[in-house]
PDB file of C-alpha atoms and ligand atoms in Angstrom:
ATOM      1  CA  UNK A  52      -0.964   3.415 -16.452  1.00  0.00           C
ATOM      2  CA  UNK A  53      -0.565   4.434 -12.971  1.00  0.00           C
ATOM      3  CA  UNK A  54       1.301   3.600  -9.954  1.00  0.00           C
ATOM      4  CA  UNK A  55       0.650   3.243  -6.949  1.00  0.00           C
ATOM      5  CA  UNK A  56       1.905   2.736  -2.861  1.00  0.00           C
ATOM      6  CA  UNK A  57       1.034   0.155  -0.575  1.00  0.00           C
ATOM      7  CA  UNK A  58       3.031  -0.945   2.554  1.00  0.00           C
ATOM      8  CA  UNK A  59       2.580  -3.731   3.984  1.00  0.00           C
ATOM      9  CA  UNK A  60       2.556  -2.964   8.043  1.00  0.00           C
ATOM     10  CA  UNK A  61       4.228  -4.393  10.562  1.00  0.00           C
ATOM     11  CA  UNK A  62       1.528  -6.572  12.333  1.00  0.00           C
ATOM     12  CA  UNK A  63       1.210  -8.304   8.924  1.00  0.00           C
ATOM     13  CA  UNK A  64       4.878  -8.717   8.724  1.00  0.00           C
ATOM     14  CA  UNK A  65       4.903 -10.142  12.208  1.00  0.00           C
ATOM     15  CA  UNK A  66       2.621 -12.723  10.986  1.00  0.00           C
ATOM     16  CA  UNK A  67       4.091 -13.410   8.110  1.00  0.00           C
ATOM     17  CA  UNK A  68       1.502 -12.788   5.438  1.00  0.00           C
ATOM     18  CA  UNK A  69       3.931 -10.177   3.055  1.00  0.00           C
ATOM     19  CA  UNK A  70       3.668 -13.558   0.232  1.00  0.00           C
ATOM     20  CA  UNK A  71      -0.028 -13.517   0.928  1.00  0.00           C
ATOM     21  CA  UNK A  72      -0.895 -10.150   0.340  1.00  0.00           C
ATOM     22  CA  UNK A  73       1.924  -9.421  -2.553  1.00  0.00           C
ATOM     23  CA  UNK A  74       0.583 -12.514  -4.418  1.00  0.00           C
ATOM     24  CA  UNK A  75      -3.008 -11.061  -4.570  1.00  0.00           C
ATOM     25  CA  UNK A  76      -1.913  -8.204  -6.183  1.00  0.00           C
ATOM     26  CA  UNK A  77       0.179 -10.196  -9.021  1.00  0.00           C
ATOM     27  CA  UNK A  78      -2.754 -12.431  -8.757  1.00  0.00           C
ATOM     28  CA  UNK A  79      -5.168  -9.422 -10.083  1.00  0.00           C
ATOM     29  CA  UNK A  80      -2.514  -8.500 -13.227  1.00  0.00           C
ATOM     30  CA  UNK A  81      -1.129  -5.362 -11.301  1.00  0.00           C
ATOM     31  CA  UNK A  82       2.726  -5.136 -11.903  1.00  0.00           C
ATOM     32  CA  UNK A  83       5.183  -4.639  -9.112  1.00  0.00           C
ATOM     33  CA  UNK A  84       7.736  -2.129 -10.256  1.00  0.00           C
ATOM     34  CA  UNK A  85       9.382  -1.354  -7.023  1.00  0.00           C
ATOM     35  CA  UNK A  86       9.459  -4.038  -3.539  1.00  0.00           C
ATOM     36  CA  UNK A  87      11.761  -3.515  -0.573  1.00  0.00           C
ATOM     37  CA  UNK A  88      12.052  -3.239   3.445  1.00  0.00           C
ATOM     38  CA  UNK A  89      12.508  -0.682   5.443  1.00  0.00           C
ATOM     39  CA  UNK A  90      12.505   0.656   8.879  1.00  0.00           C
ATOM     40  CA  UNK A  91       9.699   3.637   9.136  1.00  0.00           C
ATOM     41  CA  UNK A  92      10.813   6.571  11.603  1.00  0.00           C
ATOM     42  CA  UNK A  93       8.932   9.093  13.349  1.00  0.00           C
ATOM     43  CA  UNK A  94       9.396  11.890  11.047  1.00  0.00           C
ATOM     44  CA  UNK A  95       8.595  10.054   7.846  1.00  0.00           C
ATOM     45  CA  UNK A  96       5.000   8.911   9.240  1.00  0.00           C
ATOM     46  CA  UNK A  97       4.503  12.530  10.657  1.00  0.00           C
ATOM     47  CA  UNK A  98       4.528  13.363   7.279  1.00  0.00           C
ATOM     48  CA  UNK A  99       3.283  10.429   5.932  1.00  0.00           C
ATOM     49  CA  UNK A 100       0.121  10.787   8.197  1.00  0.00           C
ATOM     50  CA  UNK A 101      -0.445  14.538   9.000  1.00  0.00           C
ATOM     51  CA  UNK A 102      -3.521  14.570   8.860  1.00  0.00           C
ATOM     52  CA  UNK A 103      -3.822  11.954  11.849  1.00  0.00           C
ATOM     53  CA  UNK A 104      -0.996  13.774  14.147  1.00  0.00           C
ATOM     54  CA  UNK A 105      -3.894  15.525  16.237  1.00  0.00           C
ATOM     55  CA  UNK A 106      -5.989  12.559  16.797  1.00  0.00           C
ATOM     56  CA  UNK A 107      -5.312  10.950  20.138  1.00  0.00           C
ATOM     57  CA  UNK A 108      -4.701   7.596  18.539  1.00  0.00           C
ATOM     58  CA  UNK A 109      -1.872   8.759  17.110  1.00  0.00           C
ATOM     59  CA  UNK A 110       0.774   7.633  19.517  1.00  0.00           C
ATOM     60  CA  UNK A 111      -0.092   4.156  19.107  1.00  0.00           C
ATOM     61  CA  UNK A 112      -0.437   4.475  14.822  1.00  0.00           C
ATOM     62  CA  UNK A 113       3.404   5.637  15.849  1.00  0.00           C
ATOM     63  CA  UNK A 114       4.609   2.424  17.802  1.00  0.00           C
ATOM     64  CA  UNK A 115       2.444  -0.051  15.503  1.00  0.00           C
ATOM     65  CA  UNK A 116       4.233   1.611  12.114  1.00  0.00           C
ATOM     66  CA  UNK A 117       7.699   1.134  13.399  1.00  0.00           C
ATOM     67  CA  UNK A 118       7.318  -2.092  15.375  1.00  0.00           C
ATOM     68  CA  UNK A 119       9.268  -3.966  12.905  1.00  0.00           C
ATOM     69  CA  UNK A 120      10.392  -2.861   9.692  1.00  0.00           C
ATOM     70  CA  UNK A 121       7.833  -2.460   6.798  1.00  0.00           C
ATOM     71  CA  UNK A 122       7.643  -3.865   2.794  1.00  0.00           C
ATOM     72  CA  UNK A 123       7.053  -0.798   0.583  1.00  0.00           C
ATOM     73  CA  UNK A 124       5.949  -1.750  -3.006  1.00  0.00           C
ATOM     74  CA  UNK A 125       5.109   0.390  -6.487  1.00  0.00           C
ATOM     75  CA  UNK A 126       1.916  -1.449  -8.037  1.00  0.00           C
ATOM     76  CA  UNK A 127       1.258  -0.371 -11.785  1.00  0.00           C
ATOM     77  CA  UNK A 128      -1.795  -0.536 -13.439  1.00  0.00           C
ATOM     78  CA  UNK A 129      -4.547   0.519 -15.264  1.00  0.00           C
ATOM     79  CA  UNK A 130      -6.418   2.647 -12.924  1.00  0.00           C
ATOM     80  CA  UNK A 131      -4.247   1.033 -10.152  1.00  0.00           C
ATOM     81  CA  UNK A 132      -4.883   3.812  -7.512  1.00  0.00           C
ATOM     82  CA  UNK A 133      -8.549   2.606  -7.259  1.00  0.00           C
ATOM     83  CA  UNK A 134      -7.939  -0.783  -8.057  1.00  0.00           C
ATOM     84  CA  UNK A 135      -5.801  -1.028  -5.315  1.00  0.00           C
ATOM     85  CA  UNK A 136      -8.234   1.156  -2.807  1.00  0.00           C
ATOM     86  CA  UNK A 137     -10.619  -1.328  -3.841  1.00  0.00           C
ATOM     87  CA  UNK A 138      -8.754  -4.691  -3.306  1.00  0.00           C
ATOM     88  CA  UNK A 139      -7.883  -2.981   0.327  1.00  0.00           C
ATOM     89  CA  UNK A 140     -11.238  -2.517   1.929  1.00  0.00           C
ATOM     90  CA  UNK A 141     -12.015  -0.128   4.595  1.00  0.00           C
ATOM     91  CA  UNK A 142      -9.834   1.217   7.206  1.00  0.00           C
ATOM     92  CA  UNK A 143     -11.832  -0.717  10.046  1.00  0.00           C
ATOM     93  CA  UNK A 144     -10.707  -4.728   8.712  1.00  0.00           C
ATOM     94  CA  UNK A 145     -13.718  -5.766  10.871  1.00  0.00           C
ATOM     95  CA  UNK A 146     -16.204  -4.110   8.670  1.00  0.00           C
ATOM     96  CA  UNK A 147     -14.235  -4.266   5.403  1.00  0.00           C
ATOM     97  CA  UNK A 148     -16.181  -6.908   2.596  1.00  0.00           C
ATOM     98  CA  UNK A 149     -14.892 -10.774   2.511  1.00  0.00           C
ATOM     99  CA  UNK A 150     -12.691 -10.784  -0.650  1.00  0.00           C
ATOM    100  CA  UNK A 151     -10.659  -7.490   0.411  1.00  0.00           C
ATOM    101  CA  UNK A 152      -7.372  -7.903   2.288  1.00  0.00           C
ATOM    102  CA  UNK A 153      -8.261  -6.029   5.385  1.00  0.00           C
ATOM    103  CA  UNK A 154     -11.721  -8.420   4.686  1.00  0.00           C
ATOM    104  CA  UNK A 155      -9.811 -11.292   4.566  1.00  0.00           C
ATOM    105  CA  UNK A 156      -7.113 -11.002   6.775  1.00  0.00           C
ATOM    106  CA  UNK A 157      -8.151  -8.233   9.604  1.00  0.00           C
ATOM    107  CA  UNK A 158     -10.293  -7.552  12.426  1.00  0.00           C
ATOM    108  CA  UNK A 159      -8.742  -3.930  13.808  1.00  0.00           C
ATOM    109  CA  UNK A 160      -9.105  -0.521  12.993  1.00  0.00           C
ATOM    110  CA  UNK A 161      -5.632  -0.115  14.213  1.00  0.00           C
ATOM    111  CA  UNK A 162      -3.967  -3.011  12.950  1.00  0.00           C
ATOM    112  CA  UNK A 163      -5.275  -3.238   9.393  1.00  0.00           C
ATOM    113  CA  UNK A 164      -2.611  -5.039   7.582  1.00  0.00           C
ATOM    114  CA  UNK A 165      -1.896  -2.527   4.706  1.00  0.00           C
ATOM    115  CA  UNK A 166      -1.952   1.042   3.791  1.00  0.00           C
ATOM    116  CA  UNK A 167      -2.871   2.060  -0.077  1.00  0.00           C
ATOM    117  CA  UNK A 168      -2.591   5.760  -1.586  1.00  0.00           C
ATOM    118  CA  UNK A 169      -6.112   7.248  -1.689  1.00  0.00           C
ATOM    119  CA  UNK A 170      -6.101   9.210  -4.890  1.00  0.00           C
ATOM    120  CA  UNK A 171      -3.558   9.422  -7.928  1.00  0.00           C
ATOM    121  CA  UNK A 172      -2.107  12.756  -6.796  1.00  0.00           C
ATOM    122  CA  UNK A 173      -1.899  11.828  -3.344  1.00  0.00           C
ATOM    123  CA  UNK A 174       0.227   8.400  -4.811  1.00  0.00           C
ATOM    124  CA  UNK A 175       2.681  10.151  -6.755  1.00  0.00           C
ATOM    125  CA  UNK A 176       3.413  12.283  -3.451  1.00  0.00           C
ATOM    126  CA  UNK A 177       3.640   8.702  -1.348  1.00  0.00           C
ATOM    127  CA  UNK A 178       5.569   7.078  -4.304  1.00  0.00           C
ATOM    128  CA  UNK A 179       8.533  10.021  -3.971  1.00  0.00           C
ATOM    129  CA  UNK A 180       8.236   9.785  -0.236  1.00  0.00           C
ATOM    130  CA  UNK A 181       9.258   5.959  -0.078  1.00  0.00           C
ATOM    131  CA  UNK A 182      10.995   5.120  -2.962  1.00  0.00           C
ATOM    132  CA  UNK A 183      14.133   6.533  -4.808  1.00  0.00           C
ATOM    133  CA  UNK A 184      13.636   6.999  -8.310  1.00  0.00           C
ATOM    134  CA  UNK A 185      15.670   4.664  -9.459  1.00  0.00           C
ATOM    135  CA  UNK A 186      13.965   1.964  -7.259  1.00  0.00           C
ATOM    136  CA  UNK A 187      10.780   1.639  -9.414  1.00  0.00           C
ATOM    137  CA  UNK A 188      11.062  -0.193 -12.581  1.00  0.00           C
ATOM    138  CA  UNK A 189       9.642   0.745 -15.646  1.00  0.00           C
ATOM    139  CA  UNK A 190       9.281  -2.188 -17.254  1.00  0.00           C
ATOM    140  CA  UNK A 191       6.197  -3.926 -19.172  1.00  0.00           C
ATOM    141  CA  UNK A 192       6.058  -7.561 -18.310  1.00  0.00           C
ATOM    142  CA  UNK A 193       5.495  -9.866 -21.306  1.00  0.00           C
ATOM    143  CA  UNK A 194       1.772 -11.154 -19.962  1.00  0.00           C
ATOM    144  CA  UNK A 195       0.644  -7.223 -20.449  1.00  0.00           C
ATOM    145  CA  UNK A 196      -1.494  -8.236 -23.630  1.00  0.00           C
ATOM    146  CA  UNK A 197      -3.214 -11.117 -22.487  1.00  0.00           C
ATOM    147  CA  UNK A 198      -4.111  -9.037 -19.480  1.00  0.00           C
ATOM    148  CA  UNK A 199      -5.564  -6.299 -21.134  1.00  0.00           C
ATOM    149  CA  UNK A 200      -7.400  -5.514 -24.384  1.00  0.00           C
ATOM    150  CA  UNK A 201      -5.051  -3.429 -26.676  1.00  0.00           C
ATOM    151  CA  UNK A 202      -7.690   0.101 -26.389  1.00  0.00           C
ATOM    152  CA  UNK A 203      -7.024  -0.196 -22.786  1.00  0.00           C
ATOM    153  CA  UNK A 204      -3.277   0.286 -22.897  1.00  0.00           C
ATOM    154  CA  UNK A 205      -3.479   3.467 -24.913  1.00  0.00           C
ATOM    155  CA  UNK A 206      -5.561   4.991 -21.773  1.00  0.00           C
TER     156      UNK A 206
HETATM  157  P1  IDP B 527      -6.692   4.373   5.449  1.00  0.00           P
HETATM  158  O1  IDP B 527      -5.471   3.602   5.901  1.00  0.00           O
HETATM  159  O2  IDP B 527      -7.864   3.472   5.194  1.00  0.00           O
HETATM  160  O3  IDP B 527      -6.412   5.315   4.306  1.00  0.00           O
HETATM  161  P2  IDP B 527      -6.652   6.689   7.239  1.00  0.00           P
HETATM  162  O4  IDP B 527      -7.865   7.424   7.722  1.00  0.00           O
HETATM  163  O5  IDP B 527      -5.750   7.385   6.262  1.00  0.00           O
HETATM  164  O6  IDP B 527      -7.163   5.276   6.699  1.00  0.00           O
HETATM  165  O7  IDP B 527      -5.817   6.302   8.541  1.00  0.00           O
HETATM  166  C1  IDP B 527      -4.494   5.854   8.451  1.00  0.00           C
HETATM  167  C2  IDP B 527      -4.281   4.726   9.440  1.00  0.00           C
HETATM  168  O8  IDP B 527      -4.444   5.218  10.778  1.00  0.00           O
HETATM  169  C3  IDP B 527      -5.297   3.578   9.326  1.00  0.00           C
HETATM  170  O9  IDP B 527      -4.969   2.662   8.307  1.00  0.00           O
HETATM  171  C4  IDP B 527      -5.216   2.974  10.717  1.00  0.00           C
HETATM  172  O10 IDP B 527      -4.068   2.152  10.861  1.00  0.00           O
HETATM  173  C5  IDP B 527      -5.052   4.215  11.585  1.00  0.00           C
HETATM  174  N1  IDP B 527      -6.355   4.715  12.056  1.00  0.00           N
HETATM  175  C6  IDP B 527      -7.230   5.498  11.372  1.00  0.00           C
HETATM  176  N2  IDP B 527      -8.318   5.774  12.092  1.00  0.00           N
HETATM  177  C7  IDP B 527      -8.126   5.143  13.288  1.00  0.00           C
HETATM  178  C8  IDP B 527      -8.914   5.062  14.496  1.00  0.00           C
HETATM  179  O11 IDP B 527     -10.002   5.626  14.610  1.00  0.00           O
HETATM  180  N3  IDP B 527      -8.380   4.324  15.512  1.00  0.00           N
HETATM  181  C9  IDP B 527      -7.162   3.703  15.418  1.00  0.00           C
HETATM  182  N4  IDP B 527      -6.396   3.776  14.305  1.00  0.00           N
HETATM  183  C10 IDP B 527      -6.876   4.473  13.253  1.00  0.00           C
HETATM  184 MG1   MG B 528      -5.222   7.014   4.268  1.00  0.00          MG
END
């Protein structure tokens, strides 16, 4: 299985939607191995988003990520980098598809209620940025076999 990052920014905390969006992913059968807050700094998003620290918007991604403090969670799964991509939507909410959080939840570019790794290598970088590695839990909920067929666990 893999695991994956997701933080749930600070607009969404604002409004109070953290149950809302965690619940979709337990909803889907994803497993949350690591949750907490925590208060985002400068130097952890210049790393976190260097390859936005040129682009003019940049500033404001700045004030918007550290606004209030942020919930970081470890989402394991089958596939769960994608899965999780997918569930997301795309980066502009206004555009992204009804059933996808930013869909569902978002109309900003900006402001777009949650940020998921992009690829599995780029997740086990964001995992280790985030997380100490005794905060992510490696353990296999009992539900695991009605939520998968046995084939797929051996992936
Ligand atoms: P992603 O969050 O969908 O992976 P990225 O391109 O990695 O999108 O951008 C990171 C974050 O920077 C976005 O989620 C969004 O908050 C912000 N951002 C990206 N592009 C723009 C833009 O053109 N205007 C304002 N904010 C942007
Ligand atoms: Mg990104």
């Amino acid at each position: 299985m893999e695991t994956t990052l997701v933080i749930i920014k600070p607009s969404s905390v604002q409004r109070g939607l953290i149950g809302l969006i965690t619940n979709r992913f337990e909803q889907k059968g994803l497993i949350i191995t690591g949750m907490k807050m925590m208060q985002l700094t400068e130097p952890l998003l210049k790393e976190h988003y260097a390859h936005l620290v040129d682009r003019p918007f940049f500033p404001i991604l700045l004030r918007s990520m550290m606004a209030t403090p942020v919930i970081v969670l470890a989402i394991k799964g089958v596939d769960a980098v994608a899965v999780v991509r997918g569930m997301t939507g795309v980066t502009k909410a206004r555009n992204a598809a009804p059933g996808t959080i930013r869909g569902d939840f978002g109309m900003s570019g900006q402001e777009n209620i949650v940020h998921a790794s992009d690829s599995p290598e780029n997740a086990v970088v964001e995992l280790a940025r985030f997380f100490k590695p005794e905060e992510i839990f490696e353990y296999m909920p009992l539900v695991t076999p009605a939520l998968y067929e046995p084939d797929e666990l051996k992936l």
